[in-house]
Amino acid sequence: MKFINIGFGNMVAVDRMVALVSPDSAPVKRLIQDAKDEGRTIDVTCGRRTRAVIITDSEHVILSAIQAETIANRLDDENLDVEDPGEEDVL
């Protein structure tokens, strides 16, 4: 199982992530509020402004103070480290 750093030493399992979104739109703000009301929110911002929202397969909503683009870049870097079993070196 692979984990990715989402800020301040907090990690999330890459396999459990469904979506990574910005918190600026009204539907995402509603999603966050509904999750808070139902107790499905995990706030790892350490009191800072929310800059990314991660939605998991268990419908938990994780709030991060790291930019969504930064987390996406970390995901891409993580995927580059794993070799595709279908790739073959061409000489």
PDB file of C-alpha atoms in Angstrom:
ATOM      1  CA  MET A   1       0.000   0.000   0.000  1.00  0.00           C
ATOM      2  CA  LYS A   2       1.424   3.376  -1.018  1.00  0.00           C
ATOM      3  CA  PHE A   3       0.974   6.556   0.995  1.00  0.00           C
ATOM      4  CA  ILE A   4       1.337  10.181  -0.037  1.00  0.00           C
ATOM      5  CA  ASN A   5       2.196  13.126   2.201  1.00  0.00           C
ATOM      6  CA  ILE A   6      -0.693  15.611   2.372  1.00  0.00           C
ATOM      7  CA  GLY A   7       1.026  18.048   4.700  1.00  0.00           C
ATOM      8  CA  PHE A   8       2.413  18.328   8.230  1.00  0.00           C
ATOM      9  CA  GLY A   9       3.488  14.697   8.321  1.00  0.00           C
ATOM     10  CA  ASN A  10       0.009  13.388   7.511  1.00  0.00           C
ATOM     11  CA  MET A  11      -0.343  10.633   4.957  1.00  0.00           C
ATOM     12  CA  VAL A  12      -3.209   9.145   2.987  1.00  0.00           C
ATOM     13  CA  ALA A  13      -3.349   5.809   1.165  1.00  0.00           C
ATOM     14  CA  VAL A  14      -3.191   6.427  -2.578  1.00  0.00           C
ATOM     15  CA  ASP A  15      -5.451   3.435  -3.290  1.00  0.00           C
ATOM     16  CA  ARG A  16      -8.240   4.919  -1.143  1.00  0.00           C
ATOM     17  CA  MET A  17      -8.321   8.324  -2.898  1.00  0.00           C
ATOM     18  CA  VAL A  18     -11.264   8.912  -5.232  1.00  0.00           C
ATOM     19  CA  ALA A  19     -10.948  12.644  -5.934  1.00  0.00           C
ATOM     20  CA  LEU A  20      -8.632  15.566  -5.261  1.00  0.00           C
ATOM     21  CA  VAL A  21     -10.389  18.918  -5.654  1.00  0.00           C
ATOM     22  CA  SER A  22     -10.061  22.588  -4.855  1.00  0.00           C
ATOM     23  CA  PRO A  23     -12.348  23.843  -2.053  1.00  0.00           C
ATOM     24  CA  ASP A  24     -13.451  27.008  -3.890  1.00  0.00           C
ATOM     25  CA  SER A  25     -16.661  25.934  -5.637  1.00  0.00           C
ATOM     26  CA  ALA A  26     -20.076  25.982  -3.964  1.00  0.00           C
ATOM     27  CA  PRO A  27     -20.737  22.224  -4.469  1.00  0.00           C
ATOM     28  CA  VAL A  28     -17.453  21.333  -2.767  1.00  0.00           C
ATOM     29  CA  LYS A  29     -18.233  23.714   0.110  1.00  0.00           C
ATOM     30  CA  ARG A  30     -21.610  21.969   0.490  1.00  0.00           C
ATOM     31  CA  LEU A  31     -19.882  18.584   0.406  1.00  0.00           C
ATOM     32  CA  ILE A  32     -17.501  19.689   3.173  1.00  0.00           C
ATOM     33  CA  GLN A  33     -20.358  21.026   5.310  1.00  0.00           C
ATOM     34  CA  ASP A  34     -22.418  17.853   4.869  1.00  0.00           C
ATOM     35  CA  ALA A  35     -19.397  15.732   5.805  1.00  0.00           C
ATOM     36  CA  LYS A  36     -18.791  17.876   8.907  1.00  0.00           C
ATOM     37  CA  ASP A  37     -22.420  17.466   9.949  1.00  0.00           C
ATOM     38  CA  GLU A  38     -22.166  13.684   9.546  1.00  0.00           C
ATOM     39  CA  GLY A  39     -18.741  13.360  11.206  1.00  0.00           C
ATOM     40  CA  ARG A  40     -16.941  12.200   8.052  1.00  0.00           C
ATOM     41  CA  THR A  41     -14.427  15.067   7.920  1.00  0.00           C
ATOM     42  CA  ILE A  42     -10.732  14.685   8.679  1.00  0.00           C
ATOM     43  CA  ASP A  43      -9.090  18.091   9.072  1.00  0.00           C
ATOM     44  CA  VAL A  44      -5.298  17.985   8.730  1.00  0.00           C
ATOM     45  CA  THR A  45      -4.829  21.702   8.049  1.00  0.00           C
ATOM     46  CA  CYS A  46      -3.387  22.452  11.504  1.00  0.00           C
ATOM     47  CA  GLY A  47      -5.468  25.617  11.669  1.00  0.00           C
ATOM     48  CA  ARG A  48      -4.442  26.888   8.253  1.00  0.00           C
ATOM     49  CA  ARG A  49      -6.615  27.654   5.251  1.00  0.00           C
ATOM     50  CA  THR A  50      -7.996  24.627   3.365  1.00  0.00           C
ATOM     51  CA  ARG A  51      -6.410  24.461  -0.087  1.00  0.00           C
ATOM     52  CA  ALA A  52      -7.251  20.904  -1.144  1.00  0.00           C
ATOM     53  CA  VAL A  53     -10.053  18.467  -0.464  1.00  0.00           C
ATOM     54  CA  ILE A  54      -9.496  14.719  -0.789  1.00  0.00           C
ATOM     55  CA  ILE A  55     -12.485  12.422  -1.074  1.00  0.00           C
ATOM     56  CA  THR A  56     -11.917   8.773  -0.191  1.00  0.00           C
ATOM     57  CA  ASP A  57     -13.708   5.587  -1.195  1.00  0.00           C
ATOM     58  CA  SER A  58     -15.198   5.417   2.318  1.00  0.00           C
ATOM     59  CA  GLU A  59     -16.808   8.845   1.676  1.00  0.00           C
ATOM     60  CA  HIS A  60     -14.538  10.582   4.178  1.00  0.00           C
ATOM     61  CA  VAL A  61     -13.552  14.133   3.281  1.00  0.00           C
ATOM     62  CA  ILE A  62      -9.960  15.101   4.103  1.00  0.00           C
ATOM     63  CA  LEU A  63      -9.071  18.797   4.292  1.00  0.00           C
ATOM     64  CA  SER A  64      -5.449  19.703   3.568  1.00  0.00           C
ATOM     65  CA  ALA A  65      -3.525  22.986   3.709  1.00  0.00           C
ATOM     66  CA  ILE A  66      -1.364  21.891   0.759  1.00  0.00           C
ATOM     67  CA  GLN A  67      -2.399  23.005  -2.757  1.00  0.00           C
ATOM     68  CA  ALA A  68      -4.295  20.378  -4.766  1.00  0.00           C
ATOM     69  CA  GLU A  69      -1.786  20.821  -7.598  1.00  0.00           C
ATOM     70  CA  THR A  70       1.123  20.053  -5.234  1.00  0.00           C
ATOM     71  CA  ILE A  71      -0.563  16.868  -4.036  1.00  0.00           C
ATOM     72  CA  ALA A  72      -1.284  15.894  -7.654  1.00  0.00           C
ATOM     73  CA  ASN A  73       2.391  16.403  -8.514  1.00  0.00           C
ATOM     74  CA  ARG A  74       3.355  14.170  -5.591  1.00  0.00           C
ATOM     75  CA  LEU A  75       0.968  11.530  -6.924  1.00  0.00           C
ATOM     76  CA  ASP A  76       2.563  11.786 -10.384  1.00  0.00           C
ATOM     77  CA  ASP A  77       6.050  11.503  -8.886  1.00  0.00           C
ATOM     78  CA  GLU A  78       4.912   8.449  -6.923  1.00  0.00           C
ATOM     79  CA  ASN A  79       3.546   6.826 -10.097  1.00  0.00           C
ATOM     80  CA  LEU A  80       6.808   7.445 -11.979  1.00  0.00           C
ATOM     81  CA  ASP A  81       8.692   5.435  -9.362  1.00  0.00           C
ATOM     82  CA  VAL A  82       6.609   2.335 -10.066  1.00  0.00           C
ATOM     83  CA  GLU A  83       7.546   0.458 -13.227  1.00  0.00           C
ATOM     84  CA  ASP A  84       4.735  -0.599 -15.497  1.00  0.00           C
ATOM     85  CA  PRO A  85       4.891  -4.412 -15.788  1.00  0.00           C
ATOM     86  CA  GLY A  86       3.955  -4.105 -19.483  1.00  0.00           C
ATOM     87  CA  GLU A  87       6.912  -1.865 -20.338  1.00  0.00           C
ATOM     88  CA  GLU A  88       9.916  -3.426 -21.991  1.00  0.00           C
ATOM     89  CA  ASP A  89      13.241  -1.822 -22.704  1.00  0.00           C
ATOM     90  CA  VAL A  90      13.769  -1.368 -26.413  1.00  0.00           C
ATOM     91  CA  LEU A  91      17.389  -1.539 -27.590  1.00  0.00           C
TER      92      LEU A  91
END
